[in-house]
N, CA, C and O atoms as a MOPAC input file, in Angstrom:
PM7 MOZYME 1SCF
protein

 N      0.08400 1    -5.84000 1   -20.55200 1
 C     -0.20400 1    -6.77600 1   -19.08000 1
 C      0.29700 1    -4.96800 1   -18.57600 1
 O      0.85000 1    -3.96200 1   -19.01900 1
 N     -0.42100 1    -5.55500 1   -17.27300 1
 C     -0.40200 1    -4.66600 1   -15.95000 1
 C      0.36500 1    -5.32000 1   -15.15700 1
 O      0.10600 1    -6.52300 1   -15.10900 1
 N      1.63100 1    -4.79000 1   -14.20500 1
 C      2.29800 1    -5.44200 1   -13.31800 1
 C      2.44300 1    -3.83100 1   -12.22300 1
 O      2.61700 1    -2.66200 1   -12.56800 1
 N      2.31000 1    -4.33100 1   -11.11900 1
 C      2.12800 1    -3.47700 1    -9.86100 1
 C      3.93400 1    -4.58900 1    -8.73000 1
 O      4.23400 1    -5.77200 1    -8.57200 1
 N      4.21800 1    -3.96200 1    -8.52800 1
 C      5.28300 1    -3.95600 1    -7.77900 1
 C      6.00100 1    -3.19700 1    -6.83300 1
 O      6.61900 1    -2.15100 1    -7.02900 1
 N      5.83400 1    -3.92200 1    -5.63600 1
 C      5.42500 1    -3.35800 1    -4.22000 1
 C      7.40600 1    -3.14400 1    -3.49100 1
 O      8.35300 1    -3.87600 1    -3.78000 1
 N      7.41900 1    -2.27700 1    -2.82400 1
 C      9.57600 1    -1.83700 1    -2.76100 1
 C      9.06700 1    -1.42200 1    -1.20800 1
 O      8.00900 1    -0.83200 1    -0.98600 1
 N      9.90200 1    -1.79000 1    -0.31500 1
 C      9.70000 1    -0.87100 1     0.89400 1
 C     10.09100 1    -1.30300 1     2.32900 1
 O     10.59200 1    -0.87400 1     3.36900 1
 N      9.48500 1    -2.56900 1     1.67700 1
 C      9.24700 1    -3.36400 1     3.62000 1
 C     10.43300 1    -3.91300 1     3.67400 1
 O     11.22200 1    -4.06400 1     2.74100 1
 N     10.58800 1    -4.29600 1     5.08200 1
 C     11.66800 1    -4.65000 1     6.07700 1
 C     11.18900 1    -4.79400 1     6.93400 1
 O      9.99500 1    -5.03300 1     7.11000 1
 N     12.59500 1    -4.60100 1     8.19100 1
 C     12.53500 1    -4.78200 1     9.62800 1
 C     12.36200 1    -3.49000 1    10.30700 1
 O     13.03300 1    -2.74100 1     9.59700 1
 N     11.93200 1    -2.87200 1    11.13000 1
 C     11.66200 1    -1.94300 1    11.73000 1
 C     11.54700 1    -1.94800 1    13.27500 1
 O     11.05100 1    -2.96600 1    13.75700 1
 N     11.92000 1    -0.99000 1    14.10200 1
 C     11.45800 1    -1.55500 1    15.55900 1
 C     10.17400 1    -0.50900 1    15.81100 1
 O     10.00600 1     0.50700 1    15.13600 1
 N      9.58300 1    -0.79800 1    16.54900 1
 C      8.75300 1    -0.36700 1    17.12400 1
 C      9.07500 1     1.33900 1    17.21000 1
 O     10.08300 1     1.84700 1    17.70200 1
 N      7.70800 1     2.18000 1    16.47100 1
 C      8.47000 1     3.38600 1    16.79700 1
 C      8.89100 1     3.64300 1    15.28900 1
 O      9.30000 1     4.71700 1    14.85000 1
 N      8.76600 1     2.79200 1    14.77100 1
 C     10.20600 1     3.80400 1    13.49600 1
 C      9.17700 1     3.63600 1    12.62400 1
 O      7.97600 1     3.44800 1    12.81700 1
 N     10.31100 1     3.80200 1    10.90200 1
 C      8.94000 1     4.36800 1     9.84900 1
 C     10.09600 1     3.73100 1     8.66300 1
 O     11.30000 1     3.52100 1     8.51800 1
 N      9.21800 1     3.64600 1     8.19600 1
 C      8.73600 1     2.72000 1     6.36300 1
 C      7.84900 1     3.15400 1     5.65800 1
 O      6.66900 1     3.35600 1     5.94400 1
 N      8.67200 1     3.39200 1     4.22400 1
 C      7.76700 1     4.16800 1     3.29300 1
 C      7.77900 1     3.15300 1     1.83100 1
 O      8.55200 1     3.06200 1     0.87700 1
 N      6.65100 1     2.55000 1     2.17200 1
 C      6.23800 1     1.47400 1     0.80100 1
 C      6.22000 1     2.06100 1    -0.37600 1
 O      5.73500 1     3.18800 1    -0.27500 1
 N      6.60300 1     1.73200 1    -1.68300 1
 C      6.16200 1     2.12800 1    -3.21300 1
 C      5.49900 1     0.99100 1    -3.79900 1
 O      5.76200 1    -0.20000 1    -3.62900 1
 N      4.69500 1     1.46400 1    -4.44100 1
 C      4.15000 1     0.67100 1    -5.78600 1
 C      4.06700 1     1.24400 1    -7.34300 1
 O      3.18900 1     1.95700 1    -7.82900 1
 N      5.40800 1     0.63800 1    -8.04700 1
 C      5.07400 1     1.20900 1    -9.35100 1
 C      4.50800 1     0.15200 1    -9.90800 1
 O      4.80900 1    -1.01100 1    -9.63700 1
 N      3.35100 1     0.63400 1   -11.00800 1
 C      2.88300 1     0.18700 1   -12.20800 1
 C      3.42500 1     0.06200 1   -13.18400 1
 O      4.52100 1     0.61900 1   -13.12400 1
 N      3.25800 1    -0.35100 1   -14.02100 1
 C      3.75300 1    -0.46800 1   -15.51500 1
 C      2.73400 1    -1.20800 1   -16.14100 1
 O      1.73900 1    -1.66700 1   -15.58100 1
 N      3.09400 1    -1.32000 1   -17.58300 1
 C      2.48800 1    -2.04700 1   -18.43700 1
 C      1.52500 1    -0.60300 1   -19.32200 1
 O      1.80600 1     0.57100 1   -19.56600 1
 N      0.19000 1    -1.58300 1   -19.60900 1
 C     -0.86400 1    -0.53700 1   -20.28300 1
 C     -1.46200 1     0.37500 1   -19.13800 1
 O     -2.11500 1    -0.32100 1   -18.36100 1
 N     -1.45400 1     1.17300 1   -18.92800 1
 C     -2.21700 1     2.23500 1   -18.07600 1
 C     -2.57700 1     3.43500 1   -18.52600 1
 O     -1.81200 1     4.36200 1   -18.79100 1
 N     -3.90400 1     3.42300 1   -18.62600 1
 C     -3.96400 1     5.03000 1   -18.90800 1
 C     -5.40400 1     5.47500 1   -18.05600 1
 O     -6.56800 1     5.07600 1   -18.02800 1
 N     -4.65800 1     6.46200 1   -17.43500 1
 C     -5.70100 1     6.93200 1   -16.36600 1
 C     -6.09500 1     6.15000 1   -15.43700 1
 O     -7.22500 1     5.66400 1   -15.46600 1
 N     -4.84000 1     5.79300 1   -14.02400 1
 C     -5.17200 1     4.64700 1   -13.34500 1
 C     -6.15200 1     5.16700 1   -12.41800 1
 O     -6.07300 1     6.28600 1   -11.91300 1
 N     -6.98300 1     4.41700 1   -12.22500 1
 C     -8.07700 1     5.11600 1   -10.86900 1
 C     -7.41500 1     4.74400 1    -9.69100 1
 O     -6.18600 1     4.81600 1    -9.65300 1
 N     -8.28800 1     4.22000 1    -8.38300 1
 C     -7.73900 1     4.39700 1    -7.00500 1
 C     -7.36900 1     3.43200 1    -6.91000 1
 O     -7.85800 1     2.37200 1    -7.30200 1
 N     -6.42500 1     3.63500 1    -6.36500 1
 C     -5.21500 1     2.51200 1    -5.18800 1
 C     -5.51800 1     2.29900 1    -3.75600 1
 O     -6.31300 1     2.81100 1    -2.96900 1
 N     -4.55500 1     1.30700 1    -3.67700 1
 C     -5.10300 1     1.05300 1    -2.41200 1
 C     -4.01100 1     0.02800 1    -1.51900 1
 O     -3.66500 1    -0.98900 1    -2.11900 1
 N     -3.63900 1     0.16700 1    -0.59400 1
 C     -2.92400 1    -0.74400 1     0.06000 1
 C     -3.59400 1    -1.07100 1     1.23600 1
 O     -4.14200 1    -0.31600 1     2.04000 1
 N     -3.48300 1    -2.32300 1     1.24300 1
 C     -4.11900 1    -3.96300 1     2.38200 1
 C     -2.85900 1    -4.57100 1     2.56000 1
 O     -1.91800 1    -4.76600 1     1.79000 1
 N     -3.06600 1    -4.84100 1     3.82300 1
 C     -1.98400 1    -5.83000 1     4.70100 1
 C     -2.86400 1    -7.53600 1     5.04400 1
 O     -4.09100 1    -7.62100 1     5.08600 1
 N     -2.17200 1    -8.41900 1     5.19900 1
 C     -2.55900 1    -9.71900 1     5.59300 1
 C     -1.11500 1   -10.03500 1     6.82100 1
 O      0.10700 1    -9.91700 1     6.90900 1
 N     -2.16400 1   -10.43900 1     7.49000 1
 C     -1.05400 1   -10.75000 1     8.97200 1
 C     -1.30900 1   -12.44400 1     9.09300 1
 O     -2.30700 1   -13.11100 1     8.82200 1
 N     -0.15100 1   -12.78500 1     9.54400 1
 C     -0.62700 1   -14.44900 1     9.71600 1
 C     -1.57800 1   -14.94100 1    10.39700 1
 O     -1.80700 1   -14.48600 1    11.51800 1
 N     -2.30000 1   -15.92600 1     9.89300 1
 C     -3.24000 1   -16.32100 1    10.60200 1
 C     -4.65000 1   -15.48500 1    10.06100 1
 O     -5.70800 1   -16.01500 1    10.40100 1
 N     -4.76100 1   -14.04700 1     9.13600 1
 C     -5.81700 1   -13.51100 1     9.52200 1
 C     -6.27100 1   -13.06800 1     7.81100 1
 O     -5.74600 1   -13.35700 1     6.73600 1
 N     -7.20900 1   -12.42900 1     8.08600 1
 C     -7.80700 1   -12.31500 1     6.45700 1
 C     -7.20800 1   -10.84800 1     5.67000 1
 O     -6.71400 1    -9.92800 1     6.32200 1
 N     -7.32500 1   -10.82700 1     4.46000 1
 C     -6.54200 1    -9.27100 1     4.20900 1
 C     -7.07200 1    -8.36100 1     4.06500 1
 O     -8.11900 1    -8.46600 1     3.42700 1
 N     -6.71000 1    -7.09300 1     4.51500 1
 C     -7.50700 1    -6.03400 1     5.25700 1
 C     -7.04000 1    -4.59300 1     4.62900 1
 O     -5.86900 1    -4.21300 1     4.60400 1
 N     -8.19900 1    -3.83500 1     4.11100 1
 C     -7.56700 1    -2.58400 1     3.73900 1
 C     -7.04200 1    -1.63400 1     4.36300 1
 O     -7.97600 1    -1.08100 1     4.94400 1
 N     -5.79400 1    -0.93800 1     4.66600 1
 C     -5.48700 1    -0.01300 1     5.20700 1
 C     -5.49800 1     1.07900 1     4.74800 1
 O     -5.58100 1     1.89900 1     5.66200 1
 N     -5.43200 1     1.79900 1     3.22200 1
 C     -5.47300 1     2.62200 1     3.13900 1
 C     -6.34100 1     2.77700 1     1.72000 1
 O     -6.95600 1     1.81600 1     1.25700 1
 N     -6.32600 1     4.06100 1     1.09200 1
 C     -7.00000 1     3.80300 1    -0.18700 1
 C     -6.95100 1     5.40000 1    -0.86200 1
 O     -7.37100 1     6.29300 1    -0.12700 1
 N     -6.54400 1     5.71300 1    -1.98100 1
 C     -6.39700 1     6.98600 1    -2.50100 1
 C     -7.03900 1     6.76700 1    -4.22300 1
 O     -6.64900 1     6.07400 1    -5.16200 1
 N     -8.29600 1     7.81900 1    -4.03400 1
 C     -8.22300 1     8.12900 1    -5.45500 1
 C     -7.53900 1     8.76600 1    -6.83100 1
 O     -6.32400 1     8.82000 1    -6.63800 1
 N     -7.82200 1     9.17700 1    -7.91200 1
 C     -7.43000 1     9.49500 1    -8.63500 1
 C     -6.97600 1    11.14100 1    -8.86400 1
 O     -6.08300 1    11.63600 1    -9.55100 1
 N     -7.86600 1    11.66600 1    -8.09200 1
 C     -7.92500 1    13.02500 1    -7.52300 1
 C     -7.50500 1    13.10300 1    -6.26600 1
 O     -7.69700 1    14.14900 1    -5.64600 1
 N     -6.91500 1    12.10900 1    -5.71800 1
 C     -6.51100 1    12.52800 1    -4.25100 1
 C     -7.34600 1    12.40100 1    -2.90300 1
 O     -6.71200 1    12.84100 1    -1.94400 1
 N     -8.26000 1    12.04600 1    -2.67500 1
 C     -9.35400 1    11.71800 1    -2.03700 1
 C     -8.60100 1    10.19600 1    -1.68400 1
 O     -8.31800 1     9.21900 1    -2.37600 1
 N     -8.38700 1    10.65000 1     0.23000 1
 C     -8.05900 1     9.20100 1     0.89900 1
 C     -9.15800 1     8.96600 1     1.60400 1
 O    -10.20800 1     9.59800 1     1.72300 1
 N     -8.60100 1     7.53100 1     2.25400 1
 C     -9.59400 1     7.25500 1     3.53900 1
 C     -8.41500 1     6.01500 1     3.55900 1
 O     -7.73500 1     5.48800 1     2.67800 1
 N     -8.58100 1     5.77400 1     5.50600 1
 C     -7.62300 1     5.05900 1     6.60100 1
 C     -8.33200 1     3.65600 1     7.53800 1
 O     -9.41100 1     3.55800 1     8.12200 1
 N     -7.61700 1     3.04600 1     7.43000 1
 C     -8.39500 1     2.07600 1     8.52800 1
 C     -8.09900 1     3.01200 1     9.85700 1
 O     -7.21900 1     3.81200 1    10.17500 1
 N     -9.49100 1     2.40400 1    10.56500 1
 C     -8.88000 1     3.48500 1    12.08200 1
 C     -8.03600 1     3.27600 1    12.39500 1
 O     -7.53400 1     4.39900 1    12.38000 1
 N     -6.99000 1     2.37700 1    12.88700 1
 C     -5.87500 1     1.65800 1    13.20700 1
 C     -4.68100 1     2.01900 1    12.81700 1
 O     -3.76300 1     1.82900 1    13.61500 1
 N     -4.40700 1     2.57400 1    11.62200 1
 C     -3.91800 1     3.24700 1    11.45300 1
 C     -4.06700 1     5.25900 1    11.31000 1
 O     -3.18200 1     5.99500 1    10.87100 1
 N     -5.10800 1     5.58900 1    11.70400 1
 C     -5.49300 1     6.96500 1    11.44400 1
 C     -4.18600 1     7.21500 1    11.59700 1
 O     -3.34600 1     6.35500 1    11.86000 1
 N     -3.98300 1     8.33300 1    11.44600 1
 C     -2.81600 1     9.81500 1    11.71600 1
 C     -1.36400 1     8.79300 1    12.13800 1
 O     -0.58300 1     9.11900 1    13.03200 1
 N     -1.25100 1     7.83600 1    11.50300 1
 C      0.06500 1     7.83900 1    11.51700 1
 C      0.51500 1     6.94200 1    10.27900 1
 O      1.70100 1     6.64700 1    10.42000 1
 N     -0.13400 1     6.30800 1     8.89300 1
 C      0.21900 1     6.37400 1     8.09500 1
 C     -0.40500 1     7.29800 1     7.40700 1
 O     -1.46900 1     7.83600 1     7.71200 1
 N      0.53100 1     7.57400 1     6.07100 1
 C     -0.06900 1     8.51300 1     4.93900 1
 C     -0.29400 1     7.74800 1     3.80900 1
 O      0.28900 1     6.69200 1     4.05400 1
 N     -0.69200 1     7.68100 1     2.95000 1
 C     -1.34600 1     7.37800 1     1.44100 1
 C     -1.05100 1     8.33800 1     0.39800 1
 O     -1.62300 1     9.42800 1     0.38100 1
 N     -0.16400 1     7.99400 1    -0.50400 1
 C      0.22700 1     9.17900 1    -1.58200 1
 C      0.25100 1     8.39100 1    -3.45500 1
 O      0.48700 1     7.31600 1    -4.00700 1
 N     -0.02500 1     9.32200 1    -3.67700 1
 C      0.39600 1     9.10000 1    -5.25500 1
 C      0.63400 1    10.07100 1    -6.02200 1
 O      0.27200 1    11.24700 1    -5.99600 1
 N      1.66900 1     9.12300 1    -7.13500 1
 C      2.19500 1     9.97600 1    -8.39500 1
 C      1.61600 1    10.00200 1    -9.60100 1
 O      2.36400 1     9.33600 1   -10.31600 1
 N      0.73300 1    10.38000 1   -10.22700 1
 C      0.14700 1    10.06700 1   -11.45000 1
 C      0.57900 1     9.97300 1   -12.30100 1
 O      0.17300 1     9.02400 1   -12.97200 1
 N      1.56100 1    10.74200 1   -12.84200 1
 C      2.71700 1    11.06300 1   -13.57500 1
 C      3.83600 1    10.09400 1   -13.36700 1
 O      4.82100 1    10.07500 1   -14.10500 1
 N      3.65600 1     9.22800 1   -12.27400 1
 C      4.52100 1     7.69200 1   -12.68800 1
 C      4.46300 1     7.08700 1   -12.36200 1
 O      5.33200 1     6.30300 1   -11.97900 1
 N      2.81800 1     7.03900 1   -12.26700 1
 C      2.16900 1     5.85100 1   -11.90200 1
 C      2.55300 1     5.02700 1   -10.58800 1
 O      2.86600 1     3.85300 1   -10.78200 1
 N      2.56300 1     5.39800 1    -9.56000 1
 C      3.56500 1     4.90500 1    -8.48100 1
 C      2.21600 1     5.77800 1    -7.31400 1
 O      1.50000 1     6.77900 1    -7.33900 1
 N      2.56500 1     4.40400 1    -6.24200 1
 C      1.58100 1     5.03600 1    -5.16000 1
 C      2.61000 1     4.42300 1    -3.92900 1
 O      3.12500 1     3.31000 1    -3.82500 1
 N      2.68900 1     5.66300 1    -3.01700 1
 C      3.14900 1     5.14600 1    -1.88600 1
 C      2.60700 1     4.49900 1    -0.30700 1
 O      1.57900 1     3.84900 1    -0.11600 1
 N      3.13500 1     4.70500 1     0.21600 1
 C      2.10400 1     4.43100 1     2.10700 1
 C      3.59800 1     4.79300 1     3.31800 1
 O      4.45600 1     3.92300 1     3.46500 1
 N      3.67400 1     5.87200 1     3.92000 1
 C      4.28500 1     6.52000 1     4.51800 1
 C      3.64300 1     5.83000 1     5.79700 1
 O      2.46100 1     6.04800 1     6.06000 1
 N      4.43700 1     4.98000 1     6.61200 1
 C      3.91100 1     4.41300 1     7.64100 1
 C      5.14100 1     4.84800 1     8.96900 1
 O      6.28800 1     4.48900 1     9.23100 1
 N      4.39800 1     5.56500 1     9.41700 1
 C      5.11900 1     6.00300 1    11.21800 1
 C      4.65700 1     4.96200 1    12.24800 1
 O      4.00600 1     3.91800 1    12.23300 1
 N      5.43800 1     5.90100 1    13.35400 1
 C      4.98000 1     5.22300 1    14.61400 1
 C      4.55100 1     4.11700 1    14.56700 1
 O      3.43400 1     3.81000 1    14.98300 1
 N      5.61800 1     3.09000 1    13.89400 1
 C      4.81600 1     1.59300 1    13.78500 1
 C      4.80800 1     0.71200 1    15.10800 1
 O      5.57900 1     0.67100 1    16.06700 1
 N      3.82600 1     0.13100 1    14.84600 1
 C      3.54300 1    -0.74700 1    15.86200 1
 C      3.65700 1    -2.26100 1    16.16000 1
 O      2.89000 1    -2.68500 1    15.29700 1
 N      4.06800 1    -3.25200 1    16.75300 1
 C      4.00500 1    -4.51900 1    16.99400 1
 C      3.05700 1    -5.49300 1    15.56100 1
 O      3.40500 1    -6.25000 1    14.65500 1
 N      1.55500 1    -4.83000 1    16.12500 1
 C      0.32900 1    -5.24300 1    15.11100 1
 C      0.46100 1    -5.29800 1    13.90800 1
 O      0.11200 1    -6.27500 1    13.24500 1
 N      1.22400 1    -3.78300 1    13.21800 1
 C      1.84300 1    -3.29800 1    11.88300 1
 C      2.35800 1    -4.62500 1    11.24900 1
 O      2.50900 1    -4.82800 1    10.04500 1
 N      2.54500 1    -5.29400 1    12.03700 1
 C      3.29400 1    -6.86400 1    11.23200 1
 C      2.81200 1    -7.51700 1     9.80900 1
 O      1.61300 1    -7.76300 1     9.93900 1
 N      3.14700 1    -7.80200 1     8.83400 1
 C      1.93600 1    -8.29000 1     7.57800 1
 C      2.86600 1    -8.00800 1     6.57500 1
 O      3.76100 1    -7.17300 1     6.44600 1
 N      2.12400 1    -9.53300 1     5.44800 1
 C      2.70700 1    -8.64400 1     4.12500 1
 C      1.55200 1    -7.38900 1     3.50500 1
 O      0.37800 1    -7.23000 1     3.83900 1
 N      2.28900 1    -6.68600 1     2.60200 1
 C      1.42300 1    -5.22300 1     2.97900 1
 C      1.21300 1    -5.53600 1     0.96700 1
 O      2.23000 1    -5.66200 1     0.28300 1
 N     -0.14000 1    -5.61100 1     0.34900 1
 C      0.07600 1    -5.58400 1    -0.73700 1
 C     -0.50800 1    -4.41800 1    -1.79000 1
 O     -1.54400 1    -3.80300 1    -1.53500 1
 N      0.21400 1    -4.20700 1    -2.90700 1
 C     -0.41000 1    -3.13500 1    -3.16900 1
 C     -2.19200 1    -3.12700 1    -3.98600 1
 O     -2.73500 1    -4.23100 1    -3.93400 1
 N     -2.96500 1    -2.07700 1    -4.62600 1
 C     -3.61900 1    -2.86500 1    -5.79600 1
 C     -4.40700 1    -1.16700 1    -6.33300 1
 O     -4.62600 1    -0.06600 1    -5.82600 1
 N     -4.59100 1    -1.81800 1    -7.55300 1
 C     -4.94100 1    -0.55300 1    -8.61400 1
 C     -5.78100 1    -1.13700 1    -9.52300 1
 O     -5.57400 1    -2.15100 1   -10.18900 1
 N     -7.34700 1     0.01600 1    -9.49500 1
 C     -8.50600 1    -0.31700 1   -10.25300 1
 C     -7.68500 1     0.54100 1   -11.74000 1
 O     -7.14400 1     1.64700 1   -11.72600 1
 N     -7.85800 1    -0.54900 1   -13.09700 1
 C     -6.86300 1    -0.35300 1   -13.76600 1
 C     -7.72900 1    -0.01900 1   -15.40300 1
 O     -7.91600 1     1.11800 1   -14.97000 1
 N     -8.21500 1     0.00700 1   -16.44200 1
 C     -9.68900 1     0.49900 1   -17.09800 1
 C     -9.90600 1    -1.57900 1   -17.80600 1
 O    -10.91100 1    -2.20000 1   -18.15500 1
 N     -8.73300 1    -1.90100 1   -17.73800 1
 C     -8.83100 1    -3.63700 1   -18.04100 1
 C     -8.78900 1    -4.33300 1   -16.97700 1
 O     -8.54000 1    -5.50800 1   -17.24700 1
 N     -8.98700 1    -4.03900 1   -15.31600 1
 C     -9.26600 1    -4.65100 1   -14.21300 1
 C     -9.02300 1    -4.07600 1   -13.57400 1
 O     -8.84300 1    -2.85800 1   -13.59800 1
 N     -8.91000 1    -5.15900 1   -12.43200 1
 C     -8.06400 1    -4.61900 1   -10.54300 1
 C     -6.60800 1    -5.59200 1   -10.67500 1
 O     -6.30800 1    -6.45600 1   -11.49900 1
 N     -6.12300 1    -5.23500 1    -9.90100 1
 C     -4.67000 1    -5.44500 1   -10.01700 1
 C     -4.13300 1    -5.96500 1    -8.65400 1
 O     -4.74900 1    -5.51100 1    -7.68900 1
 N     -3.38600 1    -6.59500 1    -8.44400 1
 C     -2.37200 1    -6.56900 1    -6.84300 1
 C     -0.83500 1    -6.91900 1    -7.41300 1
 O     -0.31000 1    -7.38000 1    -8.42700 1
 N     -0.52100 1    -6.48700 1    -6.32200 1
 C      0.92700 1    -7.29600 1    -6.53300 1
 C      1.80200 1    -7.97100 1    -5.56500 1
 O      1.31400 1    -8.17400 1    -4.45300 1
 N      2.63100 1    -8.23500 1    -5.71800 1
 C      3.08900 1    -9.65900 1    -5.37300 1
 C      3.31600 1    -9.60900 1    -3.43000 1
 O      3.15000 1   -10.57400 1    -2.68500 1
 N      3.72500 1    -8.20200 1    -3.01100 1
 C      3.30600 1    -8.28400 1    -1.60200 1
 C      4.72300 1    -7.81500 1    -1.30100 1
 O      5.68800 1    -8.00600 1    -2.04000 1
 N      4.73600 1    -7.25200 1    -0.26900 1
 C      5.96300 1    -7.01900 1     0.64800 1
 C      5.66500 1    -7.25800 1     2.48800 1
 O      4.78700 1    -6.96300 1     3.29900 1
 N      6.89200 1    -7.91600 1     2.48300 1
 C      7.03300 1    -7.97000 1     4.21500 1
 C      7.30500 1    -6.56700 1     4.92700 1
 O      8.09000 1    -5.65900 1     4.65300 1
 N      6.45000 1    -6.71300 1     5.84600 1
 C      6.91900 1    -5.40700 1     6.85600 1
 C      6.62000 1    -6.40000 1     8.52100 1
 O      5.62700 1    -7.00300 1     8.92900 1
 N      8.04100 1    -6.16800 1     9.13600 1
 C      7.90400 1    -7.23400 1    10.64100 1
 C      8.34800 1    -6.02400 1    11.63300 1
 O      9.49000 1    -5.56800 1    11.66900 1
 N      7.20100 1    -5.55600 1    12.47500 1
 C      8.12900 1    -4.31900 1    13.85000 1
 C      7.99200 1    -5.94500 1    14.73900 1
 O      7.23300 1    -6.91200 1    14.80800 1
 N      9.39900 1    -5.39700 1    15.36300 1
 C     10.01100 1    -6.25400 1    16.27800 1
 C     11.12600 1    -5.39600 1    16.95800 1
 O     11.61800 1    -4.39000 1    16.44800 1
 N     11.43300 1    -5.87300 1    18.06300 1
 C     11.86000 1    -5.30400 1    19.15500 1
 C     13.32100 1    -5.87200 1    19.32100 1
 O     14.01400 1    -5.52400 1    20.27600 1

């Protein structure tokens, strides 16, 4: 069984930074693409950033130049470095990973940007 566990969320002031982590455990062999999604209150879940196993990245326009997605394949862990945070970044952030047995989601971590 595969589990994804996010960590690193919290409360931060506008302009601040946070680093989210997503650790995968269980029956994992050559984990494929990983992604970070977010869901704000009253809105649908949207892709924030994704990264292939080989390191090719993709970002939502709203976070380009502020967020950086990365991964450590040896540790089966993904990261999302969030800089210059804005009020609009407030949401629950979810990790997603494609593994040979299917698609998996983490439980989510709350990020609140507030002054």
